[in-house]
XYZ file of C-alpha atoms in Angstrom:
764
model
C -9.859 16.855 8.540
C -10.276 14.958 11.785
C -7.510 12.555 12.681
C -8.305 8.881 13.209
C -8.150 8.059 16.915
C -9.376 4.462 16.981
C -9.693 1.668 14.431
C -12.134 -1.250 14.492
C -11.596 -4.285 12.276
C -14.020 -6.947 11.123
C -14.056 -9.578 8.395
C -16.440 -8.979 5.508
C -19.198 -11.577 6.080
C -19.576 -12.095 2.311
C -15.878 -12.882 1.817
C -16.021 -16.491 3.010
C -19.390 -17.274 1.371
C -19.390 -19.199 -1.848
C -21.713 -18.315 -4.703
C -25.296 -18.610 -3.561
C -24.390 -19.701 -0.021
C -26.525 -18.284 2.771
C -24.859 -16.804 5.890
C -25.088 -18.782 9.106
C -27.203 -17.702 12.064
C -24.050 -16.703 13.979
C -22.878 -14.522 11.073
C -26.298 -12.877 10.899
C -26.235 -12.224 14.656
C -22.721 -10.739 14.524
C -23.636 -8.568 11.551
C -26.711 -7.298 13.397
C -24.702 -6.470 16.536
C -22.042 -4.724 14.462
C -24.622 -2.677 12.558
C -26.288 -1.588 15.809
C -22.953 -0.542 17.273
C -21.978 1.544 14.238
C -25.369 3.278 14.396
C -24.763 3.979 18.092
C -21.322 5.433 17.311
C -22.843 7.899 14.867
C -25.483 8.864 17.438
C -22.595 9.868 19.719
C -21.608 12.378 16.968
C -18.428 10.444 16.152
C -17.290 10.227 12.532
C -17.020 6.756 10.992
C -15.214 5.899 7.745
C -14.804 2.384 6.352
C -11.970 1.098 4.170
C -11.596 -2.392 2.772
C -8.324 -4.302 2.471
C -8.854 -7.805 1.149
C -11.238 -9.595 3.478
C -10.799 -7.010 6.258
C -12.904 -3.892 6.673
C -11.316 -1.143 8.774
C -13.667 1.233 10.586
C -11.815 4.486 11.302
C -13.349 6.437 14.172
C -12.741 10.169 14.600
C -14.107 12.509 17.228
C -14.988 16.214 16.886
C -13.328 18.549 19.352
C -16.618 19.541 20.971
C -17.451 15.890 21.665
C -14.004 15.412 23.203
C -14.670 18.385 25.486
C -17.971 16.839 26.562
C -16.315 13.515 27.365
C -13.462 15.250 29.205
C -16.054 16.955 31.380
C -17.858 13.657 31.996
C -14.574 11.977 33.000
C -13.639 14.975 35.177
C -10.265 15.243 33.464
C -8.117 17.827 35.226
C -6.524 20.316 32.837
C -4.044 23.134 33.565
C -5.490 26.600 34.029
C -4.331 29.374 31.740
C -1.486 31.520 33.088
C -1.484 29.910 36.525
C 1.717 28.058 37.309
C 3.644 27.255 40.446
C 7.057 28.084 39.051
C 9.463 28.563 41.948
C 7.267 30.586 44.326
C 9.132 31.811 47.367
C 7.272 29.714 49.905
C 7.926 26.525 47.941
C 11.662 26.533 48.521
C 12.639 23.075 49.631
C 15.033 21.865 52.249
C 18.637 21.227 51.246
C 18.026 17.461 51.295
C 15.113 17.782 48.874
C 17.137 19.983 46.523
C 19.990 17.491 46.423
C 17.636 14.567 45.825
C 16.013 16.458 42.961
C 19.421 17.063 41.351
C 20.298 13.375 41.530
C 16.934 11.903 40.555
C 15.799 14.472 38.057
C 13.983 14.248 34.769
C 12.886 16.814 32.201
C 10.976 19.299 34.303
C 7.657 20.765 33.295
C 6.102 23.775 34.918
C 3.531 22.566 37.478
C 0.361 24.409 36.527
C -2.656 24.814 38.733
C -5.322 22.453 37.420
C -9.049 21.927 37.756
C -11.647 19.483 36.418
C -12.526 20.565 32.889
C -15.772 22.497 32.452
C -17.080 23.566 29.068
C -18.871 26.537 30.624
C -15.516 27.883 31.863
C -13.465 26.907 28.829
C -11.699 30.279 28.700
C -9.976 29.542 32.023
C -7.970 26.568 30.746
C -4.499 26.600 29.223
C -4.401 27.068 25.452
C -2.302 25.274 22.886
C 0.452 27.285 21.240
C -0.773 26.794 17.656
C -4.487 27.617 18.119
C -6.937 28.933 20.698
C -8.231 25.550 21.918
C -7.766 24.203 25.458
C -4.891 21.756 25.580
C -5.770 18.084 25.019
C -2.618 16.046 24.539
C -2.423 13.030 22.249
C -2.918 10.288 24.842
C -5.947 11.879 26.492
C -7.660 12.362 23.125
C -7.237 8.667 22.336
C -8.508 7.754 25.792
C -11.556 9.995 25.431
C -12.528 8.284 22.178
C -11.892 4.841 23.675
C -14.002 5.760 26.708
C -16.876 6.861 24.474
C -16.740 3.582 22.544
C -16.430 1.491 25.710
C -19.465 3.109 27.329
C -21.758 2.792 24.327
C -24.521 0.367 25.219
C -26.361 -0.792 22.117
C -29.027 -2.487 24.190
C -30.482 1.020 24.448
C -30.856 1.079 20.660
C -32.352 -2.413 20.215
C -34.996 -2.938 17.561
C -36.213 -6.526 17.814
C -35.247 -9.431 20.017
C -33.625 -9.551 23.395
C -30.100 -8.392 24.096
C -27.877 -8.753 27.169
C -28.008 -5.985 29.749
C -25.008 -4.217 28.266
C -23.288 -4.658 24.925
C -20.267 -2.443 24.354
C -16.989 -2.442 22.477
C -15.150 -4.979 24.629
C -18.105 -7.371 24.516
C -18.341 -7.141 20.715
C -14.630 -7.888 20.335
C -14.931 -10.799 22.758
C -17.808 -12.478 20.874
C -16.254 -11.807 17.451
C -18.514 -9.106 16.032
C -15.291 -7.149 15.565
C -12.053 -9.004 14.957
C -9.930 -6.340 16.606
C -9.749 -2.776 17.834
C -6.747 -0.557 18.521
C -5.562 3.014 18.925
C -3.799 4.347 15.859
C -0.304 5.788 16.102
C 0.102 9.452 15.240
C 1.674 9.963 11.785
C 5.386 10.763 11.852
C 8.108 11.784 9.415
C 10.089 8.794 10.694
C 7.296 6.366 9.802
C 8.733 3.783 7.377
C 5.903 4.216 4.831
C 5.431 6.280 1.691
C 3.633 9.601 1.813
C 0.388 8.257 0.357
C 0.094 5.462 2.918
C -1.161 7.693 5.715
C -4.770 6.679 6.370
C -7.562 8.936 5.184
C -5.248 11.748 4.073
C -4.546 12.484 0.424
C -3.149 15.993 0.774
C 0.406 14.865 1.479
C 2.547 14.407 4.541
C 2.460 17.986 5.785
C -1.330 17.935 6.085
C -1.289 14.491 7.678
C 1.197 15.183 10.424
C 0.077 16.538 13.802
C 1.266 19.974 14.872
C 3.932 18.342 17.077
C 5.570 15.143 15.800
C 5.704 13.551 19.246
C 6.901 10.173 17.965
C 9.887 11.847 16.334
C 10.613 13.763 19.546
C 10.399 10.586 21.607
C 12.541 8.601 19.183
C 15.370 11.126 19.511
C 15.203 11.543 23.286
C 14.231 8.077 24.485
C 16.906 5.727 25.752
C 19.396 8.292 26.982
C 21.461 7.114 29.920
C 19.151 7.480 32.892
C 19.011 11.231 33.176
C 16.743 13.494 31.183
C 14.481 10.674 30.047
C 11.427 12.158 28.284
C 8.973 10.938 30.911
C 6.542 13.788 30.290
C 6.555 13.212 26.532
C 5.959 9.510 27.187
C 2.983 10.462 29.315
C 1.632 12.793 26.633
C 1.738 10.021 24.025
C 1.194 6.750 25.926
C -0.725 7.887 28.997
C 0.041 7.940 32.694
C -0.112 4.179 33.281
C 2.831 3.387 31.011
C 4.608 6.627 31.913
C 4.653 5.672 35.598
C 6.357 2.394 34.693
C 9.091 4.173 32.731
C 9.479 6.759 35.484
C 10.008 3.904 37.962
C 12.566 2.194 35.702
C 14.358 5.496 35.108
C 14.555 6.119 38.864
C 15.792 2.557 39.416
C 18.536 2.905 36.806
C 19.689 6.241 38.181
C 19.839 4.880 41.713
C 21.669 1.707 40.578
C 24.846 3.566 39.619
C 26.095 3.823 43.215
C 25.589 0.135 44.210
C 26.884 -0.946 40.785
C 30.164 0.923 41.279
C 30.467 -0.262 44.881
C 29.751 -3.863 43.883
C 32.313 -3.767 41.097
C 34.910 -2.369 43.492
C 34.167 -5.048 46.108
C 34.447 -7.795 43.476
C 37.826 -6.460 42.294
C 38.966 -6.275 45.915
C 37.980 -9.928 46.361
C 39.893 -10.989 43.242
C 43.027 -9.144 44.370
C 42.722 -10.613 47.867
C 42.460 -14.177 46.523
C 45.326 -13.664 44.088
C 47.520 -12.500 46.962
C 46.708 -15.692 48.899
C 47.649 -18.088 46.086
C 50.717 -18.355 43.879
C 49.002 -20.737 41.455
C 48.102 -18.876 38.233
C 46.649 -21.811 36.283
C 43.359 -21.502 34.406
C 41.434 -23.754 36.789
C 42.699 -21.865 39.812
C 41.843 -18.525 38.216
C 38.276 -19.755 37.585
C 37.986 -20.816 41.223
C 39.336 -17.441 42.354
C 36.802 -15.528 40.244
C 33.942 -17.739 41.510
C 34.875 -17.210 45.153
C 35.839 -13.528 44.942
C 32.338 -12.375 45.857
C 32.892 -13.608 49.405
C 35.404 -11.349 51.125
C 35.789 -9.110 54.159
C 33.566 -6.392 52.631
C 30.611 -8.694 51.878
C 28.620 -7.914 55.084
C 29.038 -4.173 54.570
C 27.881 -4.425 50.952
C 24.819 -6.453 51.986
C 23.902 -3.794 54.552
C 24.375 -1.026 51.972
C 22.102 -2.788 49.477
C 19.385 -3.284 52.100
C 19.499 0.409 52.999
C 19.699 1.365 49.321
C 16.427 -0.487 48.728
C 14.733 1.640 51.384
C 16.163 4.891 50.014
C 15.131 3.925 46.486
C 11.545 3.240 47.545
C 11.321 6.456 49.558
C 12.671 8.463 46.626
C 10.259 6.746 44.263
C 7.357 7.393 46.615
C 8.144 11.117 46.474
C 8.636 11.118 42.716
C 5.398 9.204 42.199
C 3.469 11.817 44.164
C 5.264 14.659 42.374
C 4.516 13.218 38.930
C 0.891 12.634 39.848
C 0.726 16.286 40.861
C 2.404 17.546 37.680
C 0.191 15.364 35.514
C -2.985 16.422 37.355
C -3.928 12.865 38.361
C -3.334 13.144 42.114
C -7.111 13.316 42.569
C -7.751 10.680 39.921
C -10.431 8.201 40.946
C -11.138 5.658 38.272
C -14.757 4.645 37.797
C -14.720 1.313 36.019
C -17.412 -0.463 34.112
C -17.854 -4.218 34.339
C -15.635 -6.510 32.298
C -17.517 -8.047 29.346
C -16.481 -11.495 30.623
C -18.116 -10.851 34.006
C -21.409 -12.568 34.638
C -23.711 -12.369 37.627
C -25.869 -15.171 38.946
C -28.060 -13.176 41.336
C -29.703 -9.770 41.449
C -29.741 -7.103 44.121
C -31.175 -3.607 44.374
C -28.601 -0.809 44.147
C -29.822 2.084 46.292
C -27.472 4.542 44.554
C -28.542 3.833 40.970
C -32.078 2.869 42.066
C -31.957 -0.160 39.802
C -31.489 -3.917 39.950
C -27.970 -5.157 39.203
C -26.373 -8.554 38.758
C -23.723 -9.728 41.204
C -21.644 -12.840 41.812
C -22.093 -14.455 45.258
C -19.154 -14.251 47.652
C -19.169 -17.956 48.544
C -18.758 -18.944 44.888
C -15.909 -16.495 44.434
C -14.262 -17.802 47.619
C -14.431 -21.393 46.355
C -12.793 -20.360 43.097
C -10.036 -18.510 44.944
C -9.349 -21.586 47.056
C -9.078 -23.759 43.953
C -6.724 -21.217 42.367
C -4.509 -21.358 45.454
C -4.524 -25.160 45.212
C -3.366 -24.998 41.599
C -0.651 -22.535 42.627
C 0.569 -24.908 45.342
C 0.552 -27.772 42.837
C 2.721 -25.751 40.460
C 5.076 -24.886 43.319
C 5.394 -28.614 43.996
C 6.383 -29.057 40.350
C 9.067 -26.433 40.932
C 10.431 -28.436 43.863
C 10.373 -31.605 41.726
C 12.272 -29.772 38.995
C 14.878 -28.503 41.465
C 15.259 -32.000 42.930
C 15.714 -33.480 39.444
C 18.524 -31.055 38.670
C 20.123 -31.899 42.025
C 19.976 -35.633 41.240
C 21.523 -35.058 37.817
C 24.349 -32.989 39.250
C 25.090 -35.372 42.129
C 24.988 -38.464 39.921
C 27.253 -36.964 37.246
C 29.706 -35.653 39.840
C 29.999 -38.891 41.830
C 29.443 -41.676 39.276
C 30.782 -40.125 36.095
C 33.294 -37.369 36.794
C 35.086 -38.853 39.812
C 37.976 -36.466 40.520
C 37.990 -34.771 37.098
C 37.812 -31.054 37.915
C 36.825 -29.988 34.403
C 34.072 -32.623 34.173
C 32.832 -31.590 37.592
C 32.770 -27.947 36.501
C 30.972 -28.798 33.249
C 28.244 -31.104 34.592
C 28.054 -30.065 38.220
C 28.035 -26.324 37.671
C 27.513 -25.147 34.082
C 25.067 -27.728 32.670
C 23.179 -28.056 35.966
C 22.740 -24.277 36.151
C 21.594 -24.119 32.522
C 19.079 -26.916 33.147
C 17.779 -25.053 36.176
C 17.451 -21.848 34.145
C 15.631 -23.701 31.361
C 13.268 -25.259 33.904
C 12.522 -21.838 35.387
C 11.640 -20.379 31.982
C 9.504 -23.342 30.833
C 7.544 -23.630 34.087
C 7.118 -19.853 34.109
C 5.514 -19.913 30.645
C 3.248 -22.818 31.567
C 2.029 -21.175 34.762
C 1.550 -17.830 33.021
C -0.951 -19.531 30.709
C -2.627 -21.315 33.642
C -2.754 -18.110 35.731
C -4.542 -16.214 32.960
C -7.130 -18.977 32.593
C -7.647 -19.207 36.367
C -8.051 -15.447 36.733
C -10.607 -15.369 33.932
C -12.449 -18.288 35.548
C -12.602 -16.418 38.884
C -15.034 -13.983 37.218
C -13.666 -10.622 38.420
C -16.070 -7.748 37.929
C -13.654 -4.945 36.963
C -10.412 -4.865 35.006
C -8.396 -3.533 37.963
C -9.578 -6.444 40.148
C -8.615 -8.832 37.365
C -5.176 -7.239 36.942
C -4.380 -7.305 40.678
C -5.409 -10.964 40.977
C -3.264 -11.892 37.975
C -0.258 -9.958 39.292
C -0.435 -11.694 42.689
C -0.657 -15.139 41.064
C 2.216 -14.510 38.674
C 4.511 -13.015 41.297
C 3.769 -15.705 43.897
C 4.677 -18.443 41.441
C 7.651 -16.615 39.936
C 8.987 -15.994 43.438
C 8.996 -19.736 44.155
C 10.035 -20.737 40.639
C 12.922 -18.296 40.279
C 14.363 -18.276 43.776
C 13.788 -21.896 44.938
C 17.056 -23.248 43.532
C 18.938 -20.204 44.812
C 17.594 -20.628 48.343
C 18.502 -24.320 48.175
C 22.093 -23.519 47.215
C 22.325 -20.819 49.854
C 20.841 -22.603 52.864
C 20.229 -26.336 52.274
C 22.961 -27.656 50.006
C 25.717 -27.755 52.622
C 25.045 -31.411 53.484
C 21.852 -32.393 51.682
C 20.978 -36.097 51.744
C 21.873 -37.266 55.221
C 23.402 -40.644 56.115
C 21.244 -42.546 53.580
C 21.836 -40.191 50.676
C 19.368 -38.260 48.539
C 15.985 -40.040 48.451
C 17.641 -43.017 50.159
C 19.658 -43.955 47.047
C 23.010 -44.475 48.745
C 25.102 -42.693 51.326
C 27.565 -41.610 48.643
C 24.852 -39.645 46.837
C 24.868 -36.553 49.018
C 24.982 -32.973 47.873
C 27.391 -30.406 49.230
C 29.322 -27.389 48.116
C 32.607 -29.216 47.617
C 35.637 -29.435 49.814
C 37.382 -26.269 48.754
C 37.217 -22.871 50.364
C 35.970 -24.463 53.593
C 32.838 -25.937 51.951
C 31.803 -22.499 50.754
C 28.416 -22.425 48.981
C 28.755 -18.708 48.323
C 30.838 -19.170 45.158
C 28.318 -21.626 43.679
C 25.458 -19.289 44.519
C 27.203 -16.348 42.851
C 27.880 -18.392 39.704
C 24.260 -19.555 39.588
C 23.081 -15.952 39.872
C 25.461 -14.921 37.098
C 24.051 -17.530 34.702
C 20.445 -16.706 35.620
C 20.865 -12.964 35.118
C 22.585 -13.435 31.743
C 20.516 -16.266 30.230
C 17.017 -15.400 31.487
C 16.613 -12.152 29.433
C 17.315 -13.893 26.102
C 13.837 -15.430 25.562
C 12.270 -12.029 26.200
C 14.746 -10.412 23.792
C 13.816 -12.992 21.154
C 10.108 -12.377 21.735
C 10.381 -8.569 21.747
C 12.984 -8.043 19.011
C 13.903 -11.081 16.909
C 10.454 -12.582 16.272
C 8.776 -9.220 15.428
C 11.625 -8.389 13.038
C 11.258 -11.751 11.278
C 7.494 -11.336 11.116
C 7.903 -7.819 9.763
C 10.370 -9.004 7.115
C 8.000 -11.752 5.925
C 5.082 -9.341 5.807
C 7.229 -6.790 3.954
C 7.960 -9.392 1.280
C 4.228 -9.990 0.828
C 3.550 -6.252 0.566
C 6.311 -5.871 -2.035
C 4.701 -8.636 -4.096
C 1.490 -6.614 -4.118
C 3.293 -3.359 -4.989
C 5.074 -5.057 -7.910
C 1.743 -5.694 -9.622
C -0.094 -2.456 -8.812
C 0.624 1.198 -8.225
C -2.873 2.009 -7.017
C -2.664 4.606 -4.260
C -5.614 3.097 -2.398
C -3.916 -0.259 -1.862
C -0.743 1.416 -0.622
C -2.715 3.674 1.680
C -4.829 0.844 3.055
C -1.790 -1.382 3.611
C -0.799 1.070 6.349
C -3.862 0.006 8.335
C -3.128 -3.650 7.615
C 0.445 -3.236 8.858
C -0.805 -1.581 12.036
C -3.211 -4.458 12.637
C -0.436 -7.024 12.080
C 1.797 -5.441 14.734
C 1.950 -7.216 18.127
C -0.378 -5.859 20.780
C 1.167 -3.983 23.720
C -1.887 -3.970 26.004
C -0.130 -6.185 28.590
C 3.158 -4.293 28.278
C 3.287 -2.985 31.846
C 2.409 -6.345 33.406
C 5.160 -8.213 31.557
C 7.808 -5.561 32.069
C 7.081 -5.081 35.762
C 7.178 -8.851 36.354
C 10.584 -9.093 34.710
C 12.044 -6.052 36.469
C 10.748 -7.022 39.914
C 12.217 -10.539 39.602
C 15.512 -8.952 38.573
C 15.230 -6.572 41.526
C 14.846 -9.636 43.759
C 18.149 -11.060 42.526
C 20.124 -8.099 43.780
C 18.096 -7.547 46.963
C 17.704 -11.120 48.230
C 21.244 -12.262 47.423
C 23.286 -9.076 47.686
C 25.799 -10.727 50.019
C 26.653 -13.422 47.462
C 26.928 -11.507 44.188
C 28.132 -7.884 44.280
C 28.088 -7.723 40.458
C 24.273 -8.054 40.402
C 23.594 -4.264 40.462
C 26.018 -3.694 37.567
C 24.435 -6.452 35.468
C 20.946 -5.191 36.288
C 21.960 -1.679 35.238
C 23.423 -2.874 31.921
C 20.392 -4.978 31.008
C 17.976 -2.215 32.011
C 19.803 0.333 29.870
C 19.527 -1.990 26.875
C 15.920 -2.897 27.617
C 14.970 0.758 28.068
C 16.068 1.489 24.515
C 14.466 -1.669 23.098
C 11.162 -0.805 24.779
C 11.199 2.611 23.135
C 11.488 1.029 19.688
C 8.820 -1.529 20.536
C 6.223 0.986 21.628
C 6.962 3.627 19.001
C 7.485 1.534 15.865
C 7.213 -2.243 16.315
C 4.031 -2.636 18.377
C 0.567 -1.216 18.208
C -0.154 1.838 20.253
C -1.454 0.634 23.637
C -4.606 2.161 25.048
C -3.362 5.216 27.020
C -4.973 4.488 30.380
C -4.734 6.972 33.232
C -3.303 6.132 36.644
C -1.735 7.883 39.629
C 0.792 5.272 40.834
C 2.329 1.874 40.035
C -0.404 0.053 41.917
C 0.158 -3.237 43.710
C 3.753 -3.428 42.471
C 4.775 -0.946 45.168
C 3.673 -3.374 47.895
C 5.414 -6.279 46.155
C 8.713 -4.385 45.945
C 8.393 -3.389 49.589
C 7.847 -7.070 50.439
C 11.056 -7.972 48.571
C 12.958 -5.327 50.551
C 11.856 -6.910 53.841
C 12.701 -10.415 52.605
C 16.078 -9.103 51.454
C 17.049 -8.079 54.985
C 16.240 -11.549 56.354
C 17.879 -13.393 53.452
C 21.114 -11.407 53.632
C 21.275 -11.819 57.407
C 21.225 -15.617 57.018
C 23.701 -15.496 54.121
C 26.181 -13.519 56.223
C 25.745 -15.788 59.248
C 25.893 -19.180 57.515
C 27.743 -18.706 54.211
C 29.963 -15.649 54.358
C 33.587 -15.550 55.403
C 32.513 -13.685 58.542
C 30.136 -16.268 59.999
C 30.318 -19.736 58.458
C 33.013 -21.025 60.848
C 31.319 -19.608 63.951
C 29.211 -21.481 66.463
C 25.433 -21.519 66.079
C 25.074 -19.114 68.989
C 27.261 -16.532 67.266
C 25.542 -17.135 63.923
C 22.115 -16.410 65.366
C 23.554 -13.387 67.178
C 24.804 -12.111 63.796
C 21.346 -12.648 62.287
C 19.520 -10.836 65.074
C 22.049 -8.012 65.220
C 22.051 -7.484 61.438
C 18.253 -7.536 61.162
C 17.680 -5.200 64.087
C 20.290 -2.735 62.865
C 18.967 -2.680 59.275
C 15.310 -2.427 60.277
C 16.156 0.403 62.686
C 18.051 2.256 59.956
C 15.200 1.668 57.490
C 12.780 3.165 59.992
C 15.023 6.205 60.545
C 15.449 6.717 56.789
C 11.687 6.560 56.266
C 11.282 9.258 58.924
C 14.014 11.493 57.488
C 12.674 11.375 53.923
C 9.161 12.865 53.833
C 6.692 11.043 51.615
C 5.285 14.205 50.031
C 7.597 16.905 48.589
C 7.241 20.342 50.143
C 6.215 22.010 46.891
C 3.409 19.467 46.435
C 2.018 20.184 49.905
C 2.110 23.926 49.303
C 0.663 23.743 45.802
C -2.218 21.572 46.981
C -2.904 24.066 49.739
C -2.940 26.999 47.321
C -4.849 25.768 44.313
C -7.618 24.436 46.556
C -8.587 28.059 47.108
C -7.376 29.549 43.842
C -9.406 27.170 41.690
C -12.525 27.861 43.728
C -11.921 31.583 43.330
C -11.522 31.457 39.562
C -14.326 29.045 38.764
C -16.822 31.066 40.834
C -15.909 34.124 38.746
C -15.906 36.650 41.533
C -17.463 40.028 41.010
C -14.765 42.384 39.639
C -15.852 45.035 42.121
C -14.885 42.768 45.024
C -11.198 43.242 45.771
C -10.690 40.373 48.156
C -12.276 37.393 49.762
C -11.243 35.769 52.996
C -11.610 32.003 53.277
C -10.964 30.651 56.739
C -10.598 27.115 57.978
C -9.442 25.630 61.240
C -5.885 25.399 59.911
C -5.315 28.505 57.833
C -6.807 31.676 56.434
C -6.387 32.674 52.801
C -6.854 36.042 51.097
C -7.391 36.304 47.345
C -6.861 39.745 45.854
C -7.152 41.358 42.446
C -4.127 43.558 41.945
C -4.143 46.560 39.658
C -1.751 45.061 37.088
C -4.007 42.069 36.409
C -2.116 39.526 38.501
C -3.926 37.250 40.884
C -2.201 37.311 44.259
C -2.732 34.546 46.768
C -1.890 35.287 50.390
C -1.723 32.327 52.745
C -1.813 32.890 56.516
C -1.638 30.483 59.386
C -4.413 31.030 61.934
C -1.977 30.982 64.800
C 0.032 34.132 64.266
C -1.138 34.495 60.635
C 2.362 34.494 59.099
C 2.057 35.836 55.546
C 3.597 34.423 52.389
C 2.793 35.677 48.897
C 2.633 34.083 45.436
C 1.836 35.680 42.095
C 0.497 34.221 38.876
C -0.126 36.100 35.666
C -3.748 35.946 34.687
């Protein structure tokens, strides 16, 4: 029996109608669109089964293997070739540096097979599954193939009467309400918290329902291990490359964070010991002051430089790993061809000389006007951030001067703790408000493809979050020293001025470190509540309702159908990567932009990421719906954003060292600016040298690309068995392909100049 790959949900139109009531025109239109779409699905040779649960009707869509092969060929999905792997060939030996980097930043290795775009006519050339004789199609790609078929169905081609829009597909039907929802169905698992009869469309028992490999069980056991040996390849096989690249990036980040975390902890302990040696007072208040100011010590400039260089090394290592994973997953040549978003509308027509047809487009001047208005709204929200920061400053200054007087505890409570909590609360509230506004603005901008929409949304969210999250920190670091002037803040009174106190030589570094500590600890809690607490409460309430049903009936159908209802009630994870990347990149900014002020930031980031890594595994496997397993070959625009943060981090730390650190705050302005210029030039020079020393593309990737370019051509052309060799020459190299007597295919690669020979063998 075919497994269910995708589920569509709609509300029975007769459910809400009273006796004798006629359906509305909208209900008739939606029912007509839905009927046309289901007819179109069947014409694509997909299998459709309907099940009813209360007012909901679940349409379970399955796809025959032959139809999946056809779609894989249409999408030019690259699959591994049978018996052809690149497992440690002699000429792929890497330099010592590359070997050491691979040992440090390793994951579960898979053999890098030679791949080629799938062709049904050459199906015997592709790698077989272990349990049957079919070419390998992993779980995520099968779901994506079915989703791609549904997304590209255009029921306007099957219209009977009346006019329809130019294209009506799955996303359009969900948008207008013809279908209430649509989602990929999780693979059945022995760890699924349901009874045996609840598995949808399968009455033969659990053994018949389960896939040959229980990938969810495998992932549940492996996922969340400490950094190393994370099941990145299993994640890719189940959730697709887009989500897998995110987890590969997080795994690389966590592995690389161990060194700065240990160094930062050591520097903080050194600062505490140094301050304790300077003071004989062991009172509680003095100990608190010592801990707050321990981040600023003689090793602070060195730690800031190390973090700046670490950021460069991390990005270079990730760049290599990203390319290597794309190669292993056969997506290095992936070129996504996107259809228009259902929300996109064109106002003018133009002739497309490639498709030889008239298409709708949206004029550039209208799009430009909308972008300008979006920027204006962004600037308005940034102004609200500045107003919020100023309000917190006024509260702190007023409470410190007019209420606390010389009370140290009161000053600590209102001037530091409560003010920091208010600032954190403001950051979270404004962030939620702008997130809603950014989504509406991006939809209003009328982007044609989903990737354009996603990039525009990412830029908006990051630009605002950058100002919202870091504004108060930059104020404390660079403007708080004597804020207010002779007339006071906003001209209130000369006594209402803001400074960093009169201890530790007016050192703002301790206040900045404490503010960072509160932000890094408090800010993850709303996300934890959203991801863990609220879904658990919702699940518990729904479980109570299901138990009430089970108490009154033992009908197998209701129990089986409730599985589909539970899957529909789970939170969607379609925007998982956007939310997680936003959170992690902001966290990355804490430790990069303010490394000189808070050496404990890498350790805290590592701890929270380890926890979040495990929570995310539970979310995706059990608590959330299965996200659509999109393909991708990198992390997209996030790479440029992280690189931007690295550059800003060099500048920010240079100013922190010159104006706030123990090394530079008592110096003259000439020396301070000399420190800034010297630090920046040294770090940027070292970053440039590091980028030269670490090649972007691993050696084995270069060699494998060079080889399979010729090997794939050789195999797919099916050379005459009587021909023993073929020479393919280019301006750079000459390659000989030979059939050896023992059945191996031998690939000889020569360089034109000197034709140095190197051999590789693959069993065929």
